[in-house]
Structures are given as structure tokens and as C-alpha cells.
GROMACS .gro file of C-alpha atoms in nm:
model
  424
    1UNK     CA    1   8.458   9.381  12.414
    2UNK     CA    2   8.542   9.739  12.384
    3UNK     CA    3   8.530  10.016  12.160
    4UNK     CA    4   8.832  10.217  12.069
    5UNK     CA    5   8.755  10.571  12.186
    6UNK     CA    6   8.643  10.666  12.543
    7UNK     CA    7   8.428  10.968  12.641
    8UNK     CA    8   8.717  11.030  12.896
    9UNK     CA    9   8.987  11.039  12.647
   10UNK     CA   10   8.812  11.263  12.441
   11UNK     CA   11   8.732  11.515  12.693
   12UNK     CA   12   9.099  11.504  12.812
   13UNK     CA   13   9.204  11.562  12.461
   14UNK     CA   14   9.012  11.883  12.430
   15UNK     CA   15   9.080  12.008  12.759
   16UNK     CA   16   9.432  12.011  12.619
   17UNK     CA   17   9.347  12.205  12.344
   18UNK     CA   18   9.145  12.459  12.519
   19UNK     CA   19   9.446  12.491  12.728
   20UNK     CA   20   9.670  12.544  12.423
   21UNK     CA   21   9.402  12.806  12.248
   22UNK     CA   22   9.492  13.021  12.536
   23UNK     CA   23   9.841  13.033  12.508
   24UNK     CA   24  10.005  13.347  12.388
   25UNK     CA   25  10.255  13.143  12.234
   26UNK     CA   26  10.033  12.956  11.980
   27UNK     CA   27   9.739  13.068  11.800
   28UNK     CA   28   9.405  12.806  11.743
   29UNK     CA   29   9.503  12.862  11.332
   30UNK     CA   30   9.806  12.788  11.468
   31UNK     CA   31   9.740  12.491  11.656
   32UNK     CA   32   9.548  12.339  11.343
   33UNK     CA   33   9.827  12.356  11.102
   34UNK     CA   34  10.068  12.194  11.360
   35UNK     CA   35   9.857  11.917  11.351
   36UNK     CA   36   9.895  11.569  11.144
   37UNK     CA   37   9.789  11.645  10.787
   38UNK     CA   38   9.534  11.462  10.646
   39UNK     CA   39   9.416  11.362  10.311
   40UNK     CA   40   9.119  11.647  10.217
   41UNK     CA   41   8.769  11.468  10.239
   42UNK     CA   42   8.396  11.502  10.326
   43UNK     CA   43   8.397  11.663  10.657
   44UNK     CA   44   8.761  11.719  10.707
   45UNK     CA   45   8.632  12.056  10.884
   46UNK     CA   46   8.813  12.297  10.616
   47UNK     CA   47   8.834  12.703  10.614
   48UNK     CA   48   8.508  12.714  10.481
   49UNK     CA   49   8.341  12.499  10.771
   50UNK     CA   50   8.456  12.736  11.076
   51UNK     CA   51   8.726  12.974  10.942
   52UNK     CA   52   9.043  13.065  11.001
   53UNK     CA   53   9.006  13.169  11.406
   54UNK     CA   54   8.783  12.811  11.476
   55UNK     CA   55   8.902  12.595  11.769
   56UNK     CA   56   9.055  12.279  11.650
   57UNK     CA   57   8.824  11.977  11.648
   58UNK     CA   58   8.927  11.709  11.914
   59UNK     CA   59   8.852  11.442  11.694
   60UNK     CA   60   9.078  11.484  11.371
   61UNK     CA   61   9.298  11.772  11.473
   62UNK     CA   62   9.507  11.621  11.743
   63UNK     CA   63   9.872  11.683  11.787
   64UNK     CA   64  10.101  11.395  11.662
   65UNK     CA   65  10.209  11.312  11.975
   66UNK     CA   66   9.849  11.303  12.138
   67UNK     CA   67   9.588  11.101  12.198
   68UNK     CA   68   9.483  10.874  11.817
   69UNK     CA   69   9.173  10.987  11.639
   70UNK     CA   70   8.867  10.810  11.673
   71UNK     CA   71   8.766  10.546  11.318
   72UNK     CA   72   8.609  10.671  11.112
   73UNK     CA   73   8.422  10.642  10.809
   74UNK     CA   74   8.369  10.879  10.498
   75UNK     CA   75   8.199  10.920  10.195
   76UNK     CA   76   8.402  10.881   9.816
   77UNK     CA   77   8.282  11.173   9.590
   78UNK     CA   78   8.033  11.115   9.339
   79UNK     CA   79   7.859  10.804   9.297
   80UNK     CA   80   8.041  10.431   9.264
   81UNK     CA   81   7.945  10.157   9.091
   82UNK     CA   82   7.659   9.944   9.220
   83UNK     CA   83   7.766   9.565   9.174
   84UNK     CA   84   7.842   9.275   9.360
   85UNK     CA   85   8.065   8.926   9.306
   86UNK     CA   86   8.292   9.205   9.152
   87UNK     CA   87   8.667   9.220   9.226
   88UNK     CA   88   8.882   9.513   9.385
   89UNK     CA   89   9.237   9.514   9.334
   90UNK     CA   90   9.501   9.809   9.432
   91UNK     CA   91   9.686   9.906   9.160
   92UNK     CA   92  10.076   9.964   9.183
   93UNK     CA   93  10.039  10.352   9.167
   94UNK     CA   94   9.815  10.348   9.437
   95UNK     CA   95   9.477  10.378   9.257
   96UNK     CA   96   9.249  10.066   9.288
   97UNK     CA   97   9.052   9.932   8.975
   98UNK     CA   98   8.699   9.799   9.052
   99UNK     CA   99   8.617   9.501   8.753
  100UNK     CA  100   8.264   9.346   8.659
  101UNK     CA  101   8.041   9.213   8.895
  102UNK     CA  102   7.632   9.149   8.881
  103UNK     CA  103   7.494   9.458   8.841
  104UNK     CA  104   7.141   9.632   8.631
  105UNK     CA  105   7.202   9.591   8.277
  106UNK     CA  106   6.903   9.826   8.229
  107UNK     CA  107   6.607   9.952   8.444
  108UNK     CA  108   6.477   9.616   8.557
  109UNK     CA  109   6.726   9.331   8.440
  110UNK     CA  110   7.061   9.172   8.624
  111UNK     CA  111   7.334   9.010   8.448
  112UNK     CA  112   7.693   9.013   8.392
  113UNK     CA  113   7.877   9.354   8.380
  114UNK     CA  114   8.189   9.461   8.148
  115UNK     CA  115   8.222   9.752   8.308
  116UNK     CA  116   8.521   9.881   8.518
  117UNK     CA  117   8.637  10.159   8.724
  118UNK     CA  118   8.983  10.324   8.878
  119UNK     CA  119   8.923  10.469   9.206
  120UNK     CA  120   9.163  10.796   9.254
  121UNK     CA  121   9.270  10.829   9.639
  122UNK     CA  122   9.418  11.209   9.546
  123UNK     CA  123   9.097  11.310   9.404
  124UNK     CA  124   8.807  11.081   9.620
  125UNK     CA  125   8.632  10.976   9.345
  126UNK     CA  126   8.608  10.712   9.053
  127UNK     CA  127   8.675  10.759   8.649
  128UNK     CA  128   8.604  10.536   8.394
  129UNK     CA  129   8.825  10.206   8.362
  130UNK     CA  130   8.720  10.094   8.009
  131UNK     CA  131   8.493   9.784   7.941
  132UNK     CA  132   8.647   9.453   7.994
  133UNK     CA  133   8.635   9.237   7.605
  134UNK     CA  134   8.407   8.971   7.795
  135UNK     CA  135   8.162   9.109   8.074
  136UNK     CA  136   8.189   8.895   8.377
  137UNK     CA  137   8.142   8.814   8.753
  138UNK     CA  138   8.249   8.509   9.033
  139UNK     CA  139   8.581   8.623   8.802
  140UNK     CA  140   8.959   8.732   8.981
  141UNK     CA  141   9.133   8.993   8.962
  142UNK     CA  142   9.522   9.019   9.003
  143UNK     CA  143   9.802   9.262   9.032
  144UNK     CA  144  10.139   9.145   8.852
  145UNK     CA  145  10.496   9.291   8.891
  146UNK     CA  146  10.475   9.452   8.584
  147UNK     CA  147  10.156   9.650   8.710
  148UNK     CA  148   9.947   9.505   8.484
  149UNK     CA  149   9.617   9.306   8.605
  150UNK     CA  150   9.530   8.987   8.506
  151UNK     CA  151   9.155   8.904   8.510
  152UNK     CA  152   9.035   8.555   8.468
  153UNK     CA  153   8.723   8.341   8.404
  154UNK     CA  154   8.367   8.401   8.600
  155UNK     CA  155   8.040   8.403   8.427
  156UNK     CA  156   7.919   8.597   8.164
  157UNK     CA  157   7.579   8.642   8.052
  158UNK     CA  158   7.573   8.363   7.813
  159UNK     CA  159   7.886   8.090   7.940
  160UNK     CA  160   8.089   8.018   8.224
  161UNK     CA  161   8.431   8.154   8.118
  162UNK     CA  162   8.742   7.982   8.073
  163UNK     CA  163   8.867   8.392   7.893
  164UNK     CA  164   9.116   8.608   8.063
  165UNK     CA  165   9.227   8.954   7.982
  166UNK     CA  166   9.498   9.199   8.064
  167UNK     CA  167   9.419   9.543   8.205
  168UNK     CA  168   9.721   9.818   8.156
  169UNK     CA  169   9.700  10.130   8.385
  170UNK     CA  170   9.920  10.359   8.197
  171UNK     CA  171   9.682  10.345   7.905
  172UNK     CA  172   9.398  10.560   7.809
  173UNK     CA  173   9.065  10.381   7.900
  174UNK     CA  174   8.960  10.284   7.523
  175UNK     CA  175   9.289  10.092   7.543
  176UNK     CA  176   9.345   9.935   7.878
  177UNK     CA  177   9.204   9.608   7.851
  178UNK     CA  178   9.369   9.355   7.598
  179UNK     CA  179   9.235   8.914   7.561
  180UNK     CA  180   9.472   8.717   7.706
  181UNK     CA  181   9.529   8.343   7.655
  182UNK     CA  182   9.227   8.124   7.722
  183UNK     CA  183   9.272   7.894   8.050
  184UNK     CA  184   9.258   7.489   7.946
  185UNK     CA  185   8.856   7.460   8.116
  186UNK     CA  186   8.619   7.726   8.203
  187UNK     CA  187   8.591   7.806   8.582
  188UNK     CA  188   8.424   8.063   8.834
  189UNK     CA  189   8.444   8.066   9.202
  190UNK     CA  190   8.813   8.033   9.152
  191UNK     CA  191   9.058   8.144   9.356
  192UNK     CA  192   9.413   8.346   9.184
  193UNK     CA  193   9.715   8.444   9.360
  194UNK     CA  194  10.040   8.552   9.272
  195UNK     CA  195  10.339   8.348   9.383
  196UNK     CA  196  10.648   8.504   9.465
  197UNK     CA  197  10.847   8.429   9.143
  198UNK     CA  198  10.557   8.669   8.965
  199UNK     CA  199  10.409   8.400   8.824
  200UNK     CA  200   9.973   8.379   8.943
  201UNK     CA  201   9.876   8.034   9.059
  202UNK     CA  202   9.482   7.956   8.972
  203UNK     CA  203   9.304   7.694   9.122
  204UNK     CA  204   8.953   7.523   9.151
  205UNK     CA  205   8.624   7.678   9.117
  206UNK     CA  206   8.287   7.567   8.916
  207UNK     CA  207   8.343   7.372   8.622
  208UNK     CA  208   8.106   7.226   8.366
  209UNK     CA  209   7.926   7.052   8.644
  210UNK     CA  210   8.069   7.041   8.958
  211UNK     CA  211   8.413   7.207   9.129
  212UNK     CA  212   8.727   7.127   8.979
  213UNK     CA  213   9.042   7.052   9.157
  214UNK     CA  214   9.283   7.140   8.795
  215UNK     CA  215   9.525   7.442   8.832
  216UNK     CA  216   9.685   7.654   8.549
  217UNK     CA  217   9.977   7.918   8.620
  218UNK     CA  218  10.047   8.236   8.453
  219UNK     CA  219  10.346   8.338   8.282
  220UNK     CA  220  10.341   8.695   8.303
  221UNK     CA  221  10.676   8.723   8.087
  222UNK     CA  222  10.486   8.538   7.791
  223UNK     CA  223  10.197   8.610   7.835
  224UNK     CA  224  10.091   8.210   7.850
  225UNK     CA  225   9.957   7.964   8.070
  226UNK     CA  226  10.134   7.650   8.199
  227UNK     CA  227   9.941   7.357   8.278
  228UNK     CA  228  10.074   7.126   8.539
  229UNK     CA  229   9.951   6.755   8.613
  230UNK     CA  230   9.940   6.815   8.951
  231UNK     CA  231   9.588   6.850   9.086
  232UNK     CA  232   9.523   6.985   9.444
  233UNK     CA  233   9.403   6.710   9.659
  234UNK     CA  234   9.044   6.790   9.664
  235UNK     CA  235   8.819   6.963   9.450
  236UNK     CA  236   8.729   7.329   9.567
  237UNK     CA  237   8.530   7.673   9.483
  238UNK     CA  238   8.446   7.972   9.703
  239UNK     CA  239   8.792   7.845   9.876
  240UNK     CA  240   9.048   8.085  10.034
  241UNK     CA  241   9.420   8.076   9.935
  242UNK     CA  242   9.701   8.269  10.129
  243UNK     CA  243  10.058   8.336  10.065
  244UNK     CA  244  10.305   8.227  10.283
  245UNK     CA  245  10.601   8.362  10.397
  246UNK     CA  246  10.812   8.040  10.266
  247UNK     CA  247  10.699   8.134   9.966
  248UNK     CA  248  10.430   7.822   9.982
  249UNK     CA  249  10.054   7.841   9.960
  250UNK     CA  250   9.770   7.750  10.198
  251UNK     CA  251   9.470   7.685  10.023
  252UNK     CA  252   9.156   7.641  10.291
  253UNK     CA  253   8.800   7.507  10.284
  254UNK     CA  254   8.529   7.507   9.982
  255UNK     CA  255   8.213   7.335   9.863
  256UNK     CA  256   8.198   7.085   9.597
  257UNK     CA  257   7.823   6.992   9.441
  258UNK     CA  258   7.614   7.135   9.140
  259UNK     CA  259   7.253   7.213   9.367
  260UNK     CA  260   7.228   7.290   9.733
  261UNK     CA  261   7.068   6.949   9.807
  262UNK     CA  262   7.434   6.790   9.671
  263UNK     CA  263   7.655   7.060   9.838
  264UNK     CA  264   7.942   6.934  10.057
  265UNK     CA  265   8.165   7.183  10.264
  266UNK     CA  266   8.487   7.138  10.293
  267UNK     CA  267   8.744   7.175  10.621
  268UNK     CA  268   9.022   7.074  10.492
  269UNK     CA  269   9.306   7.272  10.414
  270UNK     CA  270   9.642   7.205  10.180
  271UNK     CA  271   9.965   7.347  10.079
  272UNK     CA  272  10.079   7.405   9.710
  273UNK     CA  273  10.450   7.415   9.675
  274UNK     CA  274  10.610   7.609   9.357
  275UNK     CA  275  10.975   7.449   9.390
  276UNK     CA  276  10.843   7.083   9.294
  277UNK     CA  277  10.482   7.190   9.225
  278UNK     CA  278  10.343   7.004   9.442
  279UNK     CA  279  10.034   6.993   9.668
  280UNK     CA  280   9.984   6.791  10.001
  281UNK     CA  281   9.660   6.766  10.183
  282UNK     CA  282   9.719   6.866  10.585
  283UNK     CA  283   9.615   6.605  10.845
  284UNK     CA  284   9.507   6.954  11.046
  285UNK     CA  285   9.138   7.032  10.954
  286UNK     CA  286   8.992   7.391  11.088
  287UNK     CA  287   8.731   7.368  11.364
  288UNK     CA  288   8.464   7.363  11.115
  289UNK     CA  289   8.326   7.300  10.728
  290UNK     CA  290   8.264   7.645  10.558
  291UNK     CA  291   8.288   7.802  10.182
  292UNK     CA  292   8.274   8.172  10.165
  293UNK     CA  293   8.509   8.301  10.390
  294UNK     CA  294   8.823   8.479  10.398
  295UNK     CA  295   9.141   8.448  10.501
  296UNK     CA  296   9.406   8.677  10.577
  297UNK     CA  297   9.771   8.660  10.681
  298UNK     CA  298   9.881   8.825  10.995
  299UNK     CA  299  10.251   9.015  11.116
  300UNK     CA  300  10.310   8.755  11.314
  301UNK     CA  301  10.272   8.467  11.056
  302UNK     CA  302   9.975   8.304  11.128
  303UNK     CA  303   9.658   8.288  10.925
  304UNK     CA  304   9.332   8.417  11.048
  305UNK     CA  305   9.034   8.254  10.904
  306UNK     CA  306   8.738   8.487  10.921
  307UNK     CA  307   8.348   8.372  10.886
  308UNK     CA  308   8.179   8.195  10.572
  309UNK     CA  309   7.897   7.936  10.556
  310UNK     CA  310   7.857   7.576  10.623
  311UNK     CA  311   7.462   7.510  10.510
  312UNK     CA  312   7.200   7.413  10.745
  313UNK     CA  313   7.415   7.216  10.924
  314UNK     CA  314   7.719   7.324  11.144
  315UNK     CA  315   7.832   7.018  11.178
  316UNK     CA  316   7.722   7.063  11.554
  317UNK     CA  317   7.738   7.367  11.672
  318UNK     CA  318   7.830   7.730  11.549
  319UNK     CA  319   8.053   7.802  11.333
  320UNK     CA  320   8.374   8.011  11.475
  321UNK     CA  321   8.699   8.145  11.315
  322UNK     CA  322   9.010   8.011  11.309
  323UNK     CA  323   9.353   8.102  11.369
  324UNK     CA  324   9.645   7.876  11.186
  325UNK     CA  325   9.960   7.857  11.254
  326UNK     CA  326  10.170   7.728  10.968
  327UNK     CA  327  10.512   7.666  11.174
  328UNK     CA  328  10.326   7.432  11.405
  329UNK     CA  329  10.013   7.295  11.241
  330UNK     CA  330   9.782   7.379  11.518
  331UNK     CA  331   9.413   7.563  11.471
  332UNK     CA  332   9.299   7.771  11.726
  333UNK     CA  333   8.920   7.816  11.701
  334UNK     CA  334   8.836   8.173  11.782
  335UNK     CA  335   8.419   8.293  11.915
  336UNK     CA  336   8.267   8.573  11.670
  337UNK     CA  337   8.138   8.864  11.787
  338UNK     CA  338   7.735   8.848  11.741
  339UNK     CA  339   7.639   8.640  11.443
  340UNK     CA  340   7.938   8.500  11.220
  341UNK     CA  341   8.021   8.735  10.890
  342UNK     CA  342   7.912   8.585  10.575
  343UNK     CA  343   7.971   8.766  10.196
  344UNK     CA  344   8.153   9.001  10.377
  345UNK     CA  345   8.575   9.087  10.327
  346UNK     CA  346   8.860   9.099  10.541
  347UNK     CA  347   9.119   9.380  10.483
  348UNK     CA  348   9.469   9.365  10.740
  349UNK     CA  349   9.528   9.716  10.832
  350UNK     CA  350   9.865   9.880  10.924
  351UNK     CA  351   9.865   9.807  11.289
  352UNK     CA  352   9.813   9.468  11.258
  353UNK     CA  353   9.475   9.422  11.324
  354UNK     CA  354   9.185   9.292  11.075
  355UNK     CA  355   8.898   9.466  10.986
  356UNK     CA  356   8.600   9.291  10.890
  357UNK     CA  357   8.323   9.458  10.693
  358UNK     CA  358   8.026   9.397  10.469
  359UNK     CA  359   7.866   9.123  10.678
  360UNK     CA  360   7.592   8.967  10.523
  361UNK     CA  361   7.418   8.865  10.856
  362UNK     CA  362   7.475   9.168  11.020
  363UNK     CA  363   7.456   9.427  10.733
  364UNK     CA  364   7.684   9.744  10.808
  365UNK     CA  365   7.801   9.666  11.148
  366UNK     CA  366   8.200   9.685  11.125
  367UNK     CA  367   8.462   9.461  11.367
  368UNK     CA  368   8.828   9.424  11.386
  369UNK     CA  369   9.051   9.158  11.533
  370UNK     CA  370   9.326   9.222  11.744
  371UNK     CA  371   9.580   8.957  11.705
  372UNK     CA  372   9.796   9.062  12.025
  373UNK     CA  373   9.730   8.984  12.353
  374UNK     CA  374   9.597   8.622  12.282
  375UNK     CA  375   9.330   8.807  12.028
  376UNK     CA  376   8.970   8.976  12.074
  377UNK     CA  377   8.729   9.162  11.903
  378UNK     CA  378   8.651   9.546  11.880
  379UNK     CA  379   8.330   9.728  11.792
  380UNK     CA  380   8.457  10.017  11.478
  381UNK     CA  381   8.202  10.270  11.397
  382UNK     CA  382   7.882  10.126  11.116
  383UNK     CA  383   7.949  10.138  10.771
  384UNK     CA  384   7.773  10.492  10.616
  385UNK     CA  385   7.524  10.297  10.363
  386UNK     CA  386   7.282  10.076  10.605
  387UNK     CA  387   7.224   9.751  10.582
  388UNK     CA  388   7.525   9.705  10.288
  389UNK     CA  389   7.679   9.346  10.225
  390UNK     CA  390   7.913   9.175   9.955
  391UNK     CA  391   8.154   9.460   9.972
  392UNK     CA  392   8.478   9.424   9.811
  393UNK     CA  393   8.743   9.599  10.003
  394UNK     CA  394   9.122   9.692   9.992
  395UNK     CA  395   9.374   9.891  10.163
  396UNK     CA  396   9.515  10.217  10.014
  397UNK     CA  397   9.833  10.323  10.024
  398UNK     CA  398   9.756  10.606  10.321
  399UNK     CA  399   9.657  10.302  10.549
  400UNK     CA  400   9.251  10.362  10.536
  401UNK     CA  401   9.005  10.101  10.347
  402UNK     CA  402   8.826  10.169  10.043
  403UNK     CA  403   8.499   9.925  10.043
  404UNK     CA  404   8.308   9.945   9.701
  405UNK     CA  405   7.976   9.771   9.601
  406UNK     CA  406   7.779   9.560   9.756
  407UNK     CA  407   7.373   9.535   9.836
  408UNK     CA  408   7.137   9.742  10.045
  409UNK     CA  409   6.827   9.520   9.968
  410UNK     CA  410   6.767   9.187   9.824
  411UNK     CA  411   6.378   9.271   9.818
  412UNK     CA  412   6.354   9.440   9.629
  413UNK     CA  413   6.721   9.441   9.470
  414UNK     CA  414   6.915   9.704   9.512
  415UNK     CA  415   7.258   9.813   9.475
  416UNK     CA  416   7.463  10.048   9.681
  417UNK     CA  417   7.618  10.342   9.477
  418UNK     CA  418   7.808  10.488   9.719
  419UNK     CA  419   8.151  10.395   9.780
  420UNK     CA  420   8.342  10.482  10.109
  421UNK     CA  421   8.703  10.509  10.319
  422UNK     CA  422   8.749  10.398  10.655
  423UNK     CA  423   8.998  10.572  10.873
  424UNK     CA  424   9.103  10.306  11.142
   0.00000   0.00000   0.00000
């Protein structure tokens, strides 16, 4: 395993700009504003931290041709909500809209929150999104053409929801958030995804007793819910479901049973097809039983299947990730790096790789997977708030990570309030 950044290729980057300070040809001011240009932040190293005549600093002031940057991580202004089971979702202007989640209701209790907030990349820092009409958590949280967001089910404080609601981003706070149509059961630990004819598939989670294996689809053009006959082949929640590029969807894994003692964990996986709404359970299992994990489609078309939990039992052995390949059915299992990420989220970043964060078994330490090459794990710098988990995360617009929310300490409970970026 190896880290990014060498010692050597550091040095030999400022060697190069020592060289170029001496120049007659080219100032240090002028070096710096030849450089790439980068989004104003925390410890960007402006005029007013080493003036106008300061040497260039080797690790974010490189020429574009030059050696890459180190990762890195930095802080959001202000403070961020502290929640967790919320949902993250990047808006179509860019901004990303943080929803619910189990958070303090007052000094000392927990429960459902209504609560939302719109993350500003331009600025770094959060404004109010309005409160949702029903608070909620274990809910999803979906981006439609239109660039509205459809939020659906989760718990509340007193039912398990079967509610949705509408968010609009070009209205004024009080405003934004509208009831939508009610789905036909009440569900959390769902899993939502939109298909590619705009319409947002919705499948499984926690019923009135156990996981459910109905499905409803939104109609984003009326506003209304269809509801097919077709049931997926197993019943699921705290499954994983991924777009595919032939437009069909791969749902993975799961746990069915009301209490621990009666959980099962699921490896199975299926495929949900919108031209004759249909679902067909695949004969290929993954290399192991989990719920909680996450899954994430790569460049190159397969499907990398990243952590979660199988209960006491591994089914003999440890639990790895796996890497599917749609066109020829095959799983590849794949060996974490240290102990396997659990609670945690998995965020594809521009150059192809996966980034891994919030771990709940290894608290801020931060990976990535590099699909080329046959695949292997790198070491990215910690996360800024120690020891945080259940992080929601998504990728902005300028290719770095926002990760909001999450825990610090489950004893006693507390809640991270401070939101940050990641620079890969």
C-alpha cells in the first residue's frame, strides 16, 4: 500500500520553485498567480497569511503542468448540522441539501429531525433549508430532472412513514418543501433511485414488521406514484441499488428480521428491468452476506461493493469487498485495508477512483480504491473531526467531497458539527 505524496516529490517540487523565485523573468507574486486557481478556503495561504512577496507554497501552489497537490482535507465555515441516518443529495445548481436525520431535539433528548440545510460551495458554509412537513430519518433523498428532490418515508418520532415530500430549490426556505403523495405501505431502510426515463424506482426497507420486498415508482410529471405487481425476488432493507449503464438496476444484499436474534443477511443480488418491469434474482451471489454497505459504479462499468456488516457470523471468514461485473456475471472478492468499513459512504471521484470515508470501525481514517491496474488500496490523509462515523458524503461540482454529519462519540452521544471538503 502506498500513500499518494512522497517526501522526494515534494522536495523536487520546491526545488523548482526556488529555482523559478530567482529568475529575473518571473516574480514569486508572479509565480503564485500563474498557478491553478483554487476555490478560496481555510488555509488557502491568502495575502493576508504571507503577503504579496511570500514564496509560493509547494503544496497548493504548483504550476499546472507540475507535480499534483497532495489530498487534502478542509474545514466548511461555520458550524454544520450534527445528525446522522440523514441524507445528502447534490442539488442541480451545484449546492447540496442536507435532510433530517437523528439528531438532539433539546439538551438531553434524540429523536427524529425536520430540519434541513443547503450547503453553498461559493461561499463554504451552510444556510437554512426550511423544515421538512414530517421530521424524519432511515428516509431517501432524491434529485429529479426537474431539480426538484423527492424525499420519502423513514421514521419519525411517533410512526414509521409511508409520507413523502417535495423540496424546490428556487424557493425561499419558508416555501421549499411541499407533501407529496403518500407511498401504498410505510417503509424505512429503503433504498430510491432514479431510473433513466426520470421516473425514481423505490424498493424494500422495514415494514410493519419485517422487510418488505413491494416497490412503488414515481411519476415526477404527475406528481403520483405507480404501483406495480411485481415484487423483487427477496425481501430487503439497508440494501444497495446501482444504476446501470443499460439503463437496468442492480439491487445487492440486505437483512430481513424484526430483532437481531431473527436477522438474516442477505448475498444475493438482482436486476430490476424498467422496459417490462421486471425483476430476476442472479444465480451470482457476492463473496459474502452483508447489509450496510455501499455500492458504487465505476468508469469502466463494473460495480464495486464496499464494506457493511454480516452479524456475528461471517459466514466463515472475513468479510471482503466485491467487485461485479455486470457484462459477465463474475464477482471478484477484493481484501480491505485494516478492518472492513461499516456506516461509512463511498463517493467515486473524478479520476476514477473511490473514496471511502466515515468508517465506523476505524473512525476518521480515509481510503480510496484504485480500480486500474487490477485494483488496490491507498492511505488519503484522516478526516479533520477524530474519531467521526455515519457520514453522509457527495461530490461537488469542483471534483472535492463534501462529508456532513456523523458521530464523534456514542458514550456519551455526541454529534459532529463540523462539516468538511476533501481535495483528492
Amino acid at each position: 500500500m502506498q500513500t499518494r505524496w512522497s517526501a522526494a516529490a515534494a522536495a523536487s517540487a520546491l526545488a523548482l520553485l526556488l529555482c523559478a523565485a530567482c529568475s529575473d523573468s518571473q516574480s514569486p507574486s508572479d509565480s503564485r498567480a500563474d498557478g491553478p486557481q483554487q476555490e478560496a478556503g481555510p488555509g488557502d495561504g491568502g495575502p493576508s497569511e504571507g503577503g504579496a512577496d511570500a514564496l509560493p507554497d509547494a503544496a497548493t501552489d504548483l504550476a499546472p503542468d507540475g507535480p499534483k497537490p497532495p489530498a487534502r482535507w478542509e474545514k466548511v465555515t461555520g458550524a454544520a448540522p450534527g445528525m446522522e441516518d440523514h441524507r445528502l443529495t447534490l442539488l442541480a445548481d451545484g449546492r447540496a441539501l442536507a435532510t433530517g436525520g437523528d439528531g438532539y431535539i433539546n439538551a438531553t433528548d434524540r429523536d427524529a429531525l425536520p430540519k434541513t440545510y443547503v450547503y453553498d460551495p461559493k461561499s463554504n458554509s451552510f444556510s437554512d433549508g426550511g423544515d421538512m412537513t414530517v421530521e424524519r430519518f432511515y428516509h431517501t433523498a432524491t434529485l429529479l430532472d426537474d431539480g426538484r428532490v423527492l424525499v420519502t418515508g423513514g421514521q419519525s418520532i411517533s410512526a414509521y412513514e409511508k409520507s413523502t415530500e417535495l423540496f424546490d430549490p428556487t424557493k425561499p426556505a419558508a416555501q421549499a418543501w411541499t407533501k407529496g403523495p403518500d407511498m401504498q405501505i410505510s417503509r424505512w431502510g429503503h433504498a430510491a433511485i432514479k431510473l433513466q426515463n426520470g421516473e425514481v424506482l423505490i424498493t424494500g426497507g422495514f415494514a410493519s414488521s419485517d422487510s418488505t420486498d413491494r416497490v412503488v415508482i414515481f411519476v415526477p410529471s404527475t406528481n403520483q406514484f405507480k404501483f406495480p405487481a411485481a415484487l423483487m425476488k427477496e425481501k430487503r432493507r439497508y440494501h444497495e441499488m446501482v444504476l446501470l449503464p443499460s439503463g437496468k438496476v442492480l439491487i445487492i444484499g440486505g437483512v430481513t428480521g424484526a430483532s437481531q436474534s431473527t436477522y438474516e443477511y442477505s448475498d444475493t443480488m438482482e436486476i430490476y428491468d424498467p422496459a417490462n418491469g421486471t425483476f430476476t434474482l442472479l444465480a451470482k451471489k457476492m463473496s459474502k452476506k452483508r447489509t450496510g454497505h455501499r455500492a458504487v459504479l465505476l468508469a469502466n462499468g463494473k460495480v464495486l461493493i464496499v464494506g457493511g456488516y454480516c452479524g456475528r457470523n461471517c459466514q466463515g471468514g472475513q468479510l471482503v469487498h466485491d467487485l461485479y461485473d455486470p457484462l459477465t456475471d463474475t464477482i471478484t472478492p477484493i481484501a480491505p485495508v485494516g478492518d472492513l468499513p461499516s456506516s461509512h459512504a463511498a463517493v467515486l471521484l473524478d479520476d476514477g477512483r473511490v473514496l471511502v470515508v466515515g468508517d465506523e470501525n476505524s473512525k476518521q481514517k480515509v481510503v480510496a480504491f484504485d480500480p486500474s491496474g487490477g485494483g488496490g488500496w491507498t492511505l488519503e490523509p484522516d478526516m479533520l473531526a477524530p474519531g467521526q462515523s455515519r457520514v453522509e458524503a457527495v461530490k461537488l461540482g469542483d471534483g472535492s467531497v463534501l462529508v456532513v454529519g456523523g458521530i464523534v462519540s456514542t458514550s456519551p452521544y455526541e454529534f459532529t458539527k463540523q462539516a468538511q471538503r476533501f481535495y483528492p
